[in-house]
Amino acid sequence: MHVPDGFIDAPTSAATAVLAAGALAVSLRGARRELGGTSRASEAERGGERAAPLAGLVAAFIFAVQMLNFPVAAGTSGHLLGGALAAILVGPCTGVLCVSVVLLMQGILFADGGLTALGVNITDMAVVTTLVAYAVFRGLVKVLPRSRRSVTGAAFVAALLSVPVAAGAFTLLYAVGGTTDVALGKVAGAMVGVHVLIGFGEAAITALTVGAVIAVRPDLVYGARGLRQGLKLRVNGDLVDAPEPAAPVAARTSRRALWLSGLAASLVLAGFVSHYASASPDGLEKVAHDHGIDTQTKEHASAGSPLADYGVEDVSDARLSGGLAGVIGVGTTVIAGSAVFWAVRRRRTGVPSQVR
């Protein structure tokens, strides 16, 4: 659902850029709390200190999986948006930042998603998907039994619903600032319809990933915090929270192993598996072509990038070119994302995050 330059007019693009900037400012403040960077954080929030090094990895993983377009209908494909996955793994505010980092890397390096439409893309793909998904997720886990299986099921439903909602949000933005005269009712029906199908793919990827992390390190999943009731001690007649036991060396090692495994998986997905992704246009591209939305598309400002269109310039072999571009993208995203989240935590604590 990467909106290119030319789909949305300048005033609407500028307005969404302001909206996106405000959302990022709020997300930066919230991310400090989610990553354990505030002095008044609760015990649950201080658990984010253990998850902080994973936030950059989550961004890189989303970048990698977004390269894997999967077929959803005749001549149409879809790919992960990632808002639900990021929100559940590292928190909604941190999730907004994760997806925004991915969109920024894609727009600048790979000419994917217009630069003048960056505000539109952040608003729709980062803010709307993340907040809608997390609101649905939190509502479900409050009424479902407190179990890991419930978290995984809630993640599936939240991810499924977030995609057609984002498609509807794009349609609303196009109704306000679209550059072509089209039948909006038909566009809305087509956008929501195809993105419901894409939503099932989003839901499956999100649930499988969340379930896999919960299976090995539930303490690192933001959405799974509080599943285990904390131990209470009676002191002078009052019940107080018992201090959490220190994490054993094995747990610290597994945290590092999880990070390295996630990075390796991202590199394999982007560098090798992406070659077998569907070549069909994604949901937005298909709808735009069928309904004449794409007639005003402008050339991307980064069209001359050596990595444009997810290939390396002057590398003639398509498989090698795409694989190298994917590996470079994952590496760049994990470095940029880690730098952002390291800075977010350090600003309040003065102590940099470490992968333990």
mmCIF file of N, CA and C in Angstrom, residues 216-338:
data_model
loop_
_atom_site.group_PDB
_atom_site.id
_atom_site.type_symbol
_atom_site.label_atom_id
_atom_site.label_comp_id
_atom_site.label_asym_id
_atom_site.label_seq_id
_atom_site.Cartn_x
_atom_site.Cartn_y
_atom_site.Cartn_z
ATOM 1 N N VAL A 216 9.539 -18.879 22.964
ATOM 2 C CA VAL A 216 10.904 -18.931 23.503
ATOM 3 C C VAL A 216 11.189 -17.840 24.525
ATOM 4 N N ARG A 217 10.619 -16.636 24.335
ATOM 5 C CA ARG A 217 10.866 -15.538 25.268
ATOM 6 C C ARG A 217 9.620 -14.680 25.418
ATOM 7 N N PRO A 218 8.607 -15.145 26.144
ATOM 8 C CA PRO A 218 7.391 -14.342 26.308
ATOM 9 C C PRO A 218 7.637 -13.011 27.005
ATOM 10 N N ASP A 219 8.710 -12.930 27.804
ATOM 11 C CA ASP A 219 8.995 -11.687 28.520
ATOM 12 C C ASP A 219 9.419 -10.560 27.582
ATOM 13 N N LEU A 220 9.772 -10.903 26.336
ATOM 14 C CA LEU A 220 10.191 -9.882 25.383
ATOM 15 C C LEU A 220 9.047 -9.398 24.506
ATOM 16 N N VAL A 221 7.863 -9.961 24.664
ATOM 17 C CA VAL A 221 6.708 -9.570 23.856
ATOM 18 C C VAL A 221 5.891 -8.551 24.642
ATOM 19 N N TYR A 222 5.828 -7.325 24.147
ATOM 20 C CA TYR A 222 5.132 -6.252 24.860
ATOM 21 C C TYR A 222 3.673 -6.620 25.135
ATOM 22 N N GLY A 223 3.005 -7.187 24.153
ATOM 23 C CA GLY A 223 1.605 -7.520 24.315
ATOM 24 C C GLY A 223 1.336 -8.666 25.251
ATOM 25 N N ALA A 224 2.377 -9.416 25.632
ATOM 26 C CA ALA A 224 2.205 -10.552 26.536
ATOM 27 C C ALA A 224 2.561 -10.213 27.972
ATOM 28 N N ARG A 225 2.956 -8.978 28.245
ATOM 29 C CA ARG A 225 3.294 -8.609 29.626
ATOM 30 C C ARG A 225 2.047 -8.667 30.499
ATOM 31 N N GLY A 226 2.228 -9.128 31.689
ATOM 32 C CA GLY A 226 1.103 -9.219 32.616
ATOM 33 C C GLY A 226 0.359 -10.535 32.543
ATOM 34 N N LEU A 227 0.786 -11.452 31.637
ATOM 35 C CA LEU A 227 0.124 -12.757 31.598
ATOM 36 C C LEU A 227 0.369 -13.535 32.883
ATOM 37 N N ARG A 228 1.553 -13.378 33.443
ATOM 38 C CA ARG A 228 1.870 -14.056 34.686
ATOM 39 C C ARG A 228 1.707 -13.080 35.841
ATOM 40 N N GLN A 229 0.880 -13.430 36.791
ATOM 41 C CA GLN A 229 0.667 -12.562 37.943
ATOM 42 C C GLN A 229 1.942 -12.477 38.780
ATOM 43 N N GLY A 230 2.311 -11.277 39.150
ATOM 44 C CA GLY A 230 3.493 -11.089 39.960
ATOM 45 C C GLY A 230 3.306 -11.608 41.388
ATOM 46 N N LEU A 231 4.403 -12.053 41.981
ATOM 47 C CA LEU A 231 4.373 -12.574 43.338
ATOM 48 C C LEU A 231 4.227 -11.418 44.336
ATOM 49 N N LYS A 232 3.345 -11.594 45.324
ATOM 50 C CA LYS A 232 3.131 -10.575 46.351
ATOM 51 C C LYS A 232 3.717 -11.056 47.681
ATOM 52 N N LEU A 233 4.283 -10.121 48.417
ATOM 53 C CA LEU A 233 4.793 -10.389 49.758
ATOM 54 C C LEU A 233 4.076 -9.494 50.763
ATOM 55 N N ARG A 234 3.805 -10.036 51.945
ATOM 56 C CA ARG A 234 3.191 -9.233 52.985
ATOM 57 C C ARG A 234 4.292 -8.657 53.881
ATOM 58 N N VAL A 235 4.372 -7.343 53.912
ATOM 59 C CA VAL A 235 5.375 -6.651 54.699
ATOM 60 C C VAL A 235 4.660 -5.687 55.637
ATOM 61 N N ASN A 236 4.809 -5.902 56.948
ATOM 62 C CA ASN A 236 4.141 -5.062 57.952
ATOM 63 C C ASN A 236 2.638 -4.973 57.701
ATOM 64 N N GLY A 237 2.080 -6.093 57.306
ATOM 65 C CA GLY A 237 0.639 -6.163 57.091
ATOM 66 C C GLY A 237 0.167 -5.691 55.735
ATOM 67 N N ASP A 238 1.076 -5.182 54.889
ATOM 68 C CA ASP A 238 0.700 -4.705 53.556
ATOM 69 C C ASP A 238 1.262 -5.631 52.486
ATOM 70 N N LEU A 239 0.480 -5.802 51.394
ATOM 71 C CA LEU A 239 0.941 -6.598 50.272
ATOM 72 C C LEU A 239 1.756 -5.711 49.335
ATOM 73 N N VAL A 240 2.962 -6.148 49.020
ATOM 74 C CA VAL A 240 3.835 -5.411 48.118
ATOM 75 C C VAL A 240 4.335 -6.359 47.037
ATOM 76 N N ASP A 241 4.752 -5.771 45.908
ATOM 77 C CA ASP A 241 5.295 -6.586 44.821
ATOM 78 C C ASP A 241 6.647 -7.152 45.226
ATOM 79 N N ALA A 242 6.808 -8.444 45.013
ATOM 80 C CA ALA A 242 8.101 -9.073 45.286
ATOM 81 C C ALA A 242 9.072 -8.705 44.171
ATOM 82 N N PRO A 243 10.332 -8.493 44.482
ATOM 83 C CA PRO A 243 11.305 -8.176 43.427
ATOM 84 C C PRO A 243 11.444 -9.346 42.466
ATOM 85 N N GLU A 244 11.596 -9.010 41.188
ATOM 86 C CA GLU A 244 11.783 -10.066 40.196
ATOM 87 C C GLU A 244 13.158 -10.674 40.364
ATOM 88 N N PRO A 245 13.274 -11.999 40.239
ATOM 89 C CA PRO A 245 14.579 -12.636 40.333
ATOM 90 C C PRO A 245 15.472 -12.208 39.183
ATOM 91 N N ALA A 246 16.753 -12.160 39.457
ATOM 92 C CA ALA A 246 17.692 -11.781 38.402
ATOM 93 C C ALA A 246 17.671 -12.816 37.289
ATOM 94 N N ALA A 247 17.766 -12.331 36.071
ATOM 95 C CA ALA A 247 17.750 -13.243 34.934
ATOM 96 C C ALA A 247 19.021 -14.077 34.919
ATOM 97 N N PRO A 248 18.922 -15.381 34.780
ATOM 98 C CA PRO A 248 20.107 -16.220 34.728
ATOM 99 C C PRO A 248 20.925 -15.955 33.469
ATOM 100 N N VAL A 249 22.182 -16.418 33.481
ATOM 101 C CA VAL A 249 23.062 -16.215 32.338
ATOM 102 C C VAL A 249 22.476 -16.833 31.082
ATOM 103 N N ALA A 250 21.810 -18.003 31.245
ATOM 104 C CA ALA A 250 21.223 -18.679 30.084
ATOM 105 C C ALA A 250 20.180 -17.806 29.416
ATOM 106 N N ALA A 251 19.394 -17.075 30.227
ATOM 107 C CA ALA A 251 18.359 -16.217 29.657
ATOM 108 C C ALA A 251 18.991 -15.079 28.878
ATOM 109 N N ARG A 252 20.069 -14.516 29.431
ATOM 110 C CA ARG A 252 20.733 -13.437 28.717
ATOM 111 C C ARG A 252 21.298 -13.940 27.396
ATOM 112 N N THR A 253 21.854 -15.152 27.411
ATOM 113 C CA THR A 253 22.392 -15.731 26.190
ATOM 114 C C THR A 253 21.287 -15.969 25.172
ATOM 115 N N SER A 254 20.138 -16.447 25.624
ATOM 116 C CA SER A 254 19.046 -16.723 24.698
ATOM 117 C C SER A 254 18.508 -15.437 24.088
ATOM 118 N N ARG A 255 18.594 -14.339 24.830
ATOM 119 C CA ARG A 255 18.161 -13.073 24.281
ATOM 120 C C ARG A 255 19.065 -12.677 23.106
ATOM 121 N N ARG A 256 20.346 -12.858 23.281
ATOM 122 C CA ARG A 256 21.273 -12.575 22.192
ATOM 123 C C ARG A 256 21.051 -13.549 21.035
ATOM 124 N N ALA A 257 20.809 -14.806 21.374
ATOM 125 C CA ALA A 257 20.569 -15.806 20.327
ATOM 126 C C ALA A 257 19.303 -15.483 19.545
ATOM 127 N N LEU A 258 18.269 -15.010 20.247
ATOM 128 C CA LEU A 258 17.034 -14.634 19.573
ATOM 129 C C LEU A 258 17.285 -13.492 18.598
ATOM 130 N N TRP A 259 18.064 -12.499 19.021
ATOM 131 C CA TRP A 259 18.368 -11.361 18.155
ATOM 132 C C TRP A 259 19.128 -11.822 16.923
ATOM 133 N N LEU A 260 20.148 -12.656 17.121
ATOM 134 C CA LEU A 260 20.945 -13.125 15.991
ATOM 135 C C LEU A 260 20.119 -14.014 15.063
ATOM 136 N N SER A 261 19.246 -14.833 15.647
ATOM 137 C CA SER A 261 18.387 -15.693 14.826
ATOM 138 C C SER A 261 17.423 -14.852 14.000
ATOM 139 N N GLY A 262 16.858 -13.819 14.610
ATOM 140 C CA GLY A 262 15.949 -12.940 13.886
ATOM 141 C C GLY A 262 16.644 -12.208 12.759
ATOM 142 N N LEU A 263 17.870 -11.750 13.006
ATOM 143 C CA LEU A 263 18.625 -11.062 11.964
ATOM 144 C C LEU A 263 18.947 -12.019 10.824
ATOM 145 N N ALA A 264 19.355 -13.243 11.174
ATOM 146 C CA ALA A 264 19.666 -14.239 10.143
ATOM 147 C C ALA A 264 18.430 -14.556 9.303
ATOM 148 N N ALA A 265 17.280 -14.710 9.969
ATOM 149 C CA ALA A 265 16.045 -14.989 9.245
ATOM 150 C C ALA A 265 15.696 -13.840 8.306
ATOM 151 N N SER A 266 15.878 -12.598 8.766
ATOM 152 C CA SER A 266 15.588 -11.434 7.929
ATOM 153 C C SER A 266 16.489 -11.396 6.703
ATOM 154 N N LEU A 267 17.757 -11.704 6.887
ATOM 155 C CA LEU A 267 18.700 -11.697 5.767
ATOM 156 C C LEU A 267 18.356 -12.785 4.749
ATOM 157 N N VAL A 268 17.970 -13.962 5.235
ATOM 158 C CA VAL A 268 17.603 -15.053 4.329
ATOM 159 C C VAL A 268 16.332 -14.707 3.559
ATOM 160 N N LEU A 269 15.341 -14.148 4.261
ATOM 161 C CA LEU A 269 14.086 -13.793 3.604
ATOM 162 C C LEU A 269 14.305 -12.738 2.524
ATOM 163 N N ALA A 270 15.060 -11.682 2.867
ATOM 164 C CA ALA A 270 15.275 -10.593 1.914
ATOM 165 C C ALA A 270 16.280 -10.958 0.833
ATOM 166 N N GLY A 271 17.295 -11.736 1.192
ATOM 167 C CA GLY A 271 18.369 -12.026 0.250
ATOM 168 C C GLY A 271 18.131 -13.226 -0.636
ATOM 169 N N PHE A 272 17.259 -14.142 -0.219
ATOM 170 C CA PHE A 272 17.055 -15.367 -0.993
ATOM 171 C C PHE A 272 15.583 -15.638 -1.303
ATOM 172 N N VAL A 273 14.748 -15.692 -0.262
ATOM 173 C CA VAL A 273 13.346 -16.063 -0.459
ATOM 174 C C VAL A 273 12.613 -15.024 -1.300
ATOM 175 N N SER A 274 13.018 -13.756 -1.207
ATOM 176 C CA SER A 274 12.329 -12.692 -1.941
ATOM 177 C C SER A 274 12.346 -12.919 -3.458
ATOM 178 N N HIS A 275 13.316 -13.690 -3.948
ATOM 179 C CA HIS A 275 13.382 -13.963 -5.380
ATOM 180 C C HIS A 275 12.149 -14.726 -5.852
ATOM 181 N N TYR A 276 11.513 -15.463 -4.946
ATOM 182 C CA TYR A 276 10.369 -16.287 -5.303
ATOM 183 C C TYR A 276 9.034 -15.607 -4.971
ATOM 184 N N ALA A 277 9.075 -14.334 -4.604
ATOM 185 C CA ALA A 277 7.845 -13.604 -4.295
ATOM 186 C C ALA A 277 7.017 -13.386 -5.558
ATOM 187 N N SER A 278 5.730 -13.166 -5.362
ATOM 188 C CA SER A 278 4.838 -12.915 -6.491
ATOM 189 C C SER A 278 5.233 -11.627 -7.205
ATOM 190 N N ALA A 279 5.221 -11.675 -8.542
ATOM 191 C CA ALA A 279 5.539 -10.495 -9.337
ATOM 192 C C ALA A 279 4.295 -9.705 -9.708
ATOM 193 N N SER A 280 3.120 -10.154 -9.289
ATOM 194 C CA SER A 280 1.875 -9.454 -9.606
ATOM 195 C C SER A 280 1.805 -8.134 -8.852
ATOM 196 N N PRO A 281 1.114 -7.130 -9.380
ATOM 197 C CA PRO A 281 0.976 -5.857 -8.661
ATOM 198 C C PRO A 281 0.251 -6.059 -7.341
ATOM 199 N N ASP A 282 0.618 -5.231 -6.353
ATOM 200 C CA ASP A 282 -0.048 -5.369 -5.052
ATOM 201 C C ASP A 282 -1.439 -4.746 -5.111
ATOM 202 N N GLY A 283 -2.144 -4.811 -3.988
ATOM 203 C CA GLY A 283 -3.541 -4.387 -3.966
ATOM 204 C C GLY A 283 -3.756 -2.971 -4.448
ATOM 205 N N LEU A 284 -2.963 -2.017 -3.947
ATOM 206 C CA LEU A 284 -3.126 -0.621 -4.351
ATOM 207 C C LEU A 284 -2.784 -0.429 -5.825
ATOM 208 N N GLU A 285 -1.686 -1.042 -6.272
ATOM 209 C CA GLU A 285 -1.288 -0.911 -7.681
ATOM 210 C C GLU A 285 -2.372 -1.443 -8.611
ATOM 211 N N LYS A 286 -2.960 -2.573 -8.243
ATOM 212 C CA LYS A 286 -3.996 -3.183 -9.079
ATOM 213 C C LYS A 286 -5.239 -2.302 -9.144
ATOM 214 N N VAL A 287 -5.695 -1.832 -7.993
ATOM 215 C CA VAL A 287 -6.878 -0.968 -7.959
ATOM 216 C C VAL A 287 -6.603 0.340 -8.691
ATOM 217 N N ALA A 288 -5.412 0.906 -8.490
ATOM 218 C CA ALA A 288 -5.063 2.171 -9.148
ATOM 219 C C ALA A 288 -5.070 2.020 -10.660
ATOM 220 N N HIS A 289 -4.557 0.908 -11.152
ATOM 221 C CA HIS A 289 -4.530 0.681 -12.599
ATOM 222 C C HIS A 289 -5.933 0.443 -13.148
ATOM 223 N N ASP A 290 -6.722 -0.354 -12.442
ATOM 224 C CA ASP A 290 -8.058 -0.697 -12.932
ATOM 225 C C ASP A 290 -9.005 0.502 -12.953
ATOM 226 N N HIS A 291 -8.803 1.460 -12.029
ATOM 227 C CA HIS A 291 -9.742 2.575 -11.894
ATOM 228 C C HIS A 291 -9.151 3.915 -12.327
ATOM 229 N N GLY A 292 -7.975 3.907 -12.920
ATOM 230 C CA GLY A 292 -7.406 5.133 -13.468
ATOM 231 C C GLY A 292 -6.795 6.073 -12.459
ATOM 232 N N ILE A 293 -6.519 5.590 -11.253
ATOM 233 C CA ILE A 293 -5.905 6.443 -10.238
ATOM 234 C C ILE A 293 -4.451 6.754 -10.589
ATOM 235 N N ASP A 294 -3.807 5.839 -11.304
ATOM 236 C CA ASP A 294 -2.377 5.966 -11.542
ATOM 237 C C ASP A 294 -2.014 6.850 -12.742
ATOM 238 N N THR A 295 -2.985 7.520 -13.335
ATOM 239 C CA THR A 295 -2.685 8.332 -14.522
ATOM 240 C C THR A 295 -1.839 9.555 -14.212
ATOM 241 N N GLN A 296 -1.843 9.990 -12.940
ATOM 242 C CA GLN A 296 -1.079 11.175 -12.555
ATOM 243 C C GLN A 296 0.201 10.826 -11.785
ATOM 244 N N THR A 297 0.594 9.558 -11.819
ATOM 245 C CA THR A 297 1.797 9.143 -11.098
ATOM 246 C C THR A 297 3.027 9.875 -11.622
ATOM 247 N N LYS A 298 3.848 10.351 -10.710
ATOM 248 C CA LYS A 298 5.064 11.071 -11.084
ATOM 249 C C LYS A 298 6.293 10.206 -10.827
ATOM 250 N N GLU A 299 7.354 10.514 -11.554
ATOM 251 C CA GLU A 299 8.594 9.773 -11.359
ATOM 252 C C GLU A 299 9.137 10.015 -9.951
ATOM 253 N N HIS A 300 9.610 8.956 -9.338
ATOM 254 C CA HIS A 300 10.116 9.057 -7.966
ATOM 255 C C HIS A 300 11.389 9.892 -7.924
ATOM 256 N N ALA A 301 11.518 10.696 -6.889
ATOM 257 C CA ALA A 301 12.705 11.543 -6.737
ATOM 258 C C ALA A 301 13.977 10.716 -6.576
ATOM 259 N N SER A 302 13.838 9.474 -6.087
ATOM 260 C CA SER A 302 14.997 8.602 -5.905
ATOM 261 C C SER A 302 15.094 7.545 -7.000
ATOM 262 N N ALA A 303 14.462 7.817 -8.149
ATOM 263 C CA ALA A 303 14.468 6.831 -9.229
ATOM 264 C C ALA A 303 15.882 6.517 -9.705
ATOM 265 N N GLY A 304 16.799 7.446 -9.503
ATOM 266 C CA GLY A 304 18.178 7.220 -9.905
ATOM 267 C C GLY A 304 19.038 6.552 -8.850
ATOM 268 N N SER A 305 18.435 6.152 -7.736
ATOM 269 C CA SER A 305 19.189 5.488 -6.671
ATOM 270 C C SER A 305 19.791 4.181 -7.189
ATOM 271 N N PRO A 306 21.001 3.854 -6.765
ATOM 272 C CA PRO A 306 21.611 2.584 -7.197
ATOM 273 C C PRO A 306 20.864 1.352 -6.695
ATOM 274 N N LEU A 307 19.893 1.558 -5.787
ATOM 275 C CA LEU A 307 19.102 0.439 -5.267
ATOM 276 C C LEU A 307 17.631 0.537 -5.674
ATOM 277 N N ALA A 308 17.310 1.429 -6.605
ATOM 278 C CA ALA A 308 15.918 1.636 -6.997
ATOM 279 C C ALA A 308 15.294 0.340 -7.482
ATOM 280 N N ASP A 309 14.024 0.157 -7.114
ATOM 281 C CA ASP A 309 13.254 -1.032 -7.502
ATOM 282 C C ASP A 309 13.860 -2.325 -6.952
ATOM 283 N N TYR A 310 14.552 -2.219 -5.835
ATOM 284 C CA TYR A 310 15.071 -3.388 -5.124
ATOM 285 C C TYR A 310 16.033 -4.202 -5.993
ATOM 286 N N GLY A 311 16.935 -3.497 -6.645
ATOM 287 C CA GLY A 311 18.005 -4.131 -7.404
ATOM 288 C C GLY A 311 19.261 -3.286 -7.276
ATOM 289 N N VAL A 312 20.407 -3.918 -7.455
ATOM 290 C CA VAL A 312 21.680 -3.203 -7.356
ATOM 291 C C VAL A 312 22.135 -2.805 -8.745
ATOM 292 N N GLU A 313 22.392 -1.532 -8.916
ATOM 293 C CA GLU A 313 22.804 -1.007 -10.217
ATOM 294 C C GLU A 313 24.059 -1.705 -10.709
ATOM 295 N N ASP A 314 24.082 -1.999 -12.000
ATOM 296 C CA ASP A 314 25.222 -2.610 -12.691
ATOM 297 C C ASP A 314 25.421 -4.087 -12.353
ATOM 298 N N VAL A 315 24.500 -4.693 -11.598
ATOM 299 C CA VAL A 315 24.539 -6.142 -11.373
ATOM 300 C C VAL A 315 23.500 -6.757 -12.296
ATOM 301 N N SER A 316 23.962 -7.467 -13.329
ATOM 302 C CA SER A 316 23.062 -7.934 -14.383
ATOM 303 C C SER A 316 22.214 -9.127 -13.978
ATOM 304 N N ASP A 317 22.721 -9.980 -13.120
ATOM 305 C CA ASP A 317 21.966 -11.154 -12.706
ATOM 306 C C ASP A 317 20.829 -10.724 -11.781
ATOM 307 N N ALA A 318 19.577 -10.967 -12.195
ATOM 308 C CA ALA A 318 18.415 -10.477 -11.444
ATOM 309 C C ALA A 318 18.361 -11.061 -10.041
ATOM 310 N N ARG A 319 18.649 -12.339 -9.907
ATOM 311 C CA ARG A 319 18.580 -12.967 -8.581
ATOM 312 C C ARG A 319 19.629 -12.376 -7.657
ATOM 313 N N LEU A 320 20.853 -12.238 -8.146
ATOM 314 C CA LEU A 320 21.927 -11.674 -7.328
ATOM 315 C C LEU A 320 21.641 -10.219 -6.996
ATOM 316 N N SER A 321 21.167 -9.466 -7.981
ATOM 317 C CA SER A 321 20.883 -8.052 -7.787
ATOM 318 C C SER A 321 19.813 -7.847 -6.717
ATOM 319 N N GLY A 322 18.709 -8.589 -6.832
ATOM 320 C CA GLY A 322 17.643 -8.465 -5.843
ATOM 321 C C GLY A 322 18.067 -8.938 -4.469
ATOM 322 N N GLY A 323 18.844 -10.020 -4.417
ATOM 323 C CA GLY A 323 19.310 -10.536 -3.131
ATOM 324 C C GLY A 323 20.231 -9.567 -2.425
ATOM 325 N N LEU A 324 21.155 -8.978 -3.179
ATOM 326 C CA LEU A 324 22.063 -8.000 -2.587
ATOM 327 C C LEU A 324 21.302 -6.778 -2.086
ATOM 328 N N ALA A 325 20.332 -6.329 -2.874
ATOM 329 C CA ALA A 325 19.532 -5.178 -2.453
ATOM 330 C C ALA A 325 18.782 -5.490 -1.159
ATOM 331 N N GLY A 326 18.228 -6.695 -1.055
ATOM 332 C CA GLY A 326 17.516 -7.083 0.157
ATOM 333 C C GLY A 326 18.432 -7.114 1.371
ATOM 334 N N VAL A 327 19.624 -7.677 1.203
ATOM 335 C CA VAL A 327 20.579 -7.746 2.313
ATOM 336 C C VAL A 327 21.010 -6.342 2.740
ATOM 337 N N ILE A 328 21.271 -5.477 1.757
ATOM 338 C CA ILE A 328 21.638 -4.097 2.076
ATOM 339 C C ILE A 328 20.499 -3.402 2.803
ATOM 340 N N GLY A 329 19.274 -3.644 2.353
ATOM 341 C CA GLY A 329 18.124 -3.032 3.003
ATOM 342 C C GLY A 329 17.952 -3.475 4.437
ATOM 343 N N VAL A 330 18.094 -4.765 4.685
ATOM 344 C CA VAL A 330 17.983 -5.268 6.057
ATOM 345 C C VAL A 330 19.073 -4.677 6.938
ATOM 346 N N GLY A 331 20.304 -4.674 6.425
ATOM 347 C CA GLY A 331 21.408 -4.133 7.210
ATOM 348 C C GLY A 331 21.233 -2.655 7.515
ATOM 349 N N THR A 332 20.822 -1.890 6.514
ATOM 350 C CA THR A 332 20.621 -0.457 6.714
ATOM 351 C C THR A 332 19.486 -0.192 7.697
ATOM 352 N N THR A 333 18.402 -0.962 7.573
ATOM 353 C CA THR A 333 17.248 -0.746 8.440
ATOM 354 C C THR A 333 17.548 -1.121 9.879
ATOM 355 N N VAL A 334 18.258 -2.225 10.097
ATOM 356 C CA VAL A 334 18.550 -2.621 11.477
ATOM 357 C C VAL A 334 19.502 -1.613 12.128
ATOM 358 N N ILE A 335 20.425 -1.057 11.359
ATOM 359 C CA ILE A 335 21.345 -0.045 11.913
ATOM 360 C C ILE A 335 20.588 1.240 12.214
ATOM 361 N N ALA A 336 19.778 1.709 11.259
ATOM 362 C CA ALA A 336 19.026 2.947 11.464
ATOM 363 C C ALA A 336 18.021 2.789 12.602
ATOM 364 N N GLY A 337 17.297 1.667 12.615
ATOM 365 C CA GLY A 337 16.315 1.442 13.671
ATOM 366 C C GLY A 337 16.961 1.337 15.038
ATOM 367 N N SER A 338 18.053 0.591 15.133
ATOM 368 C CA SER A 338 18.737 0.436 16.418
ATOM 369 C C SER A 338 19.263 1.777 16.921
#
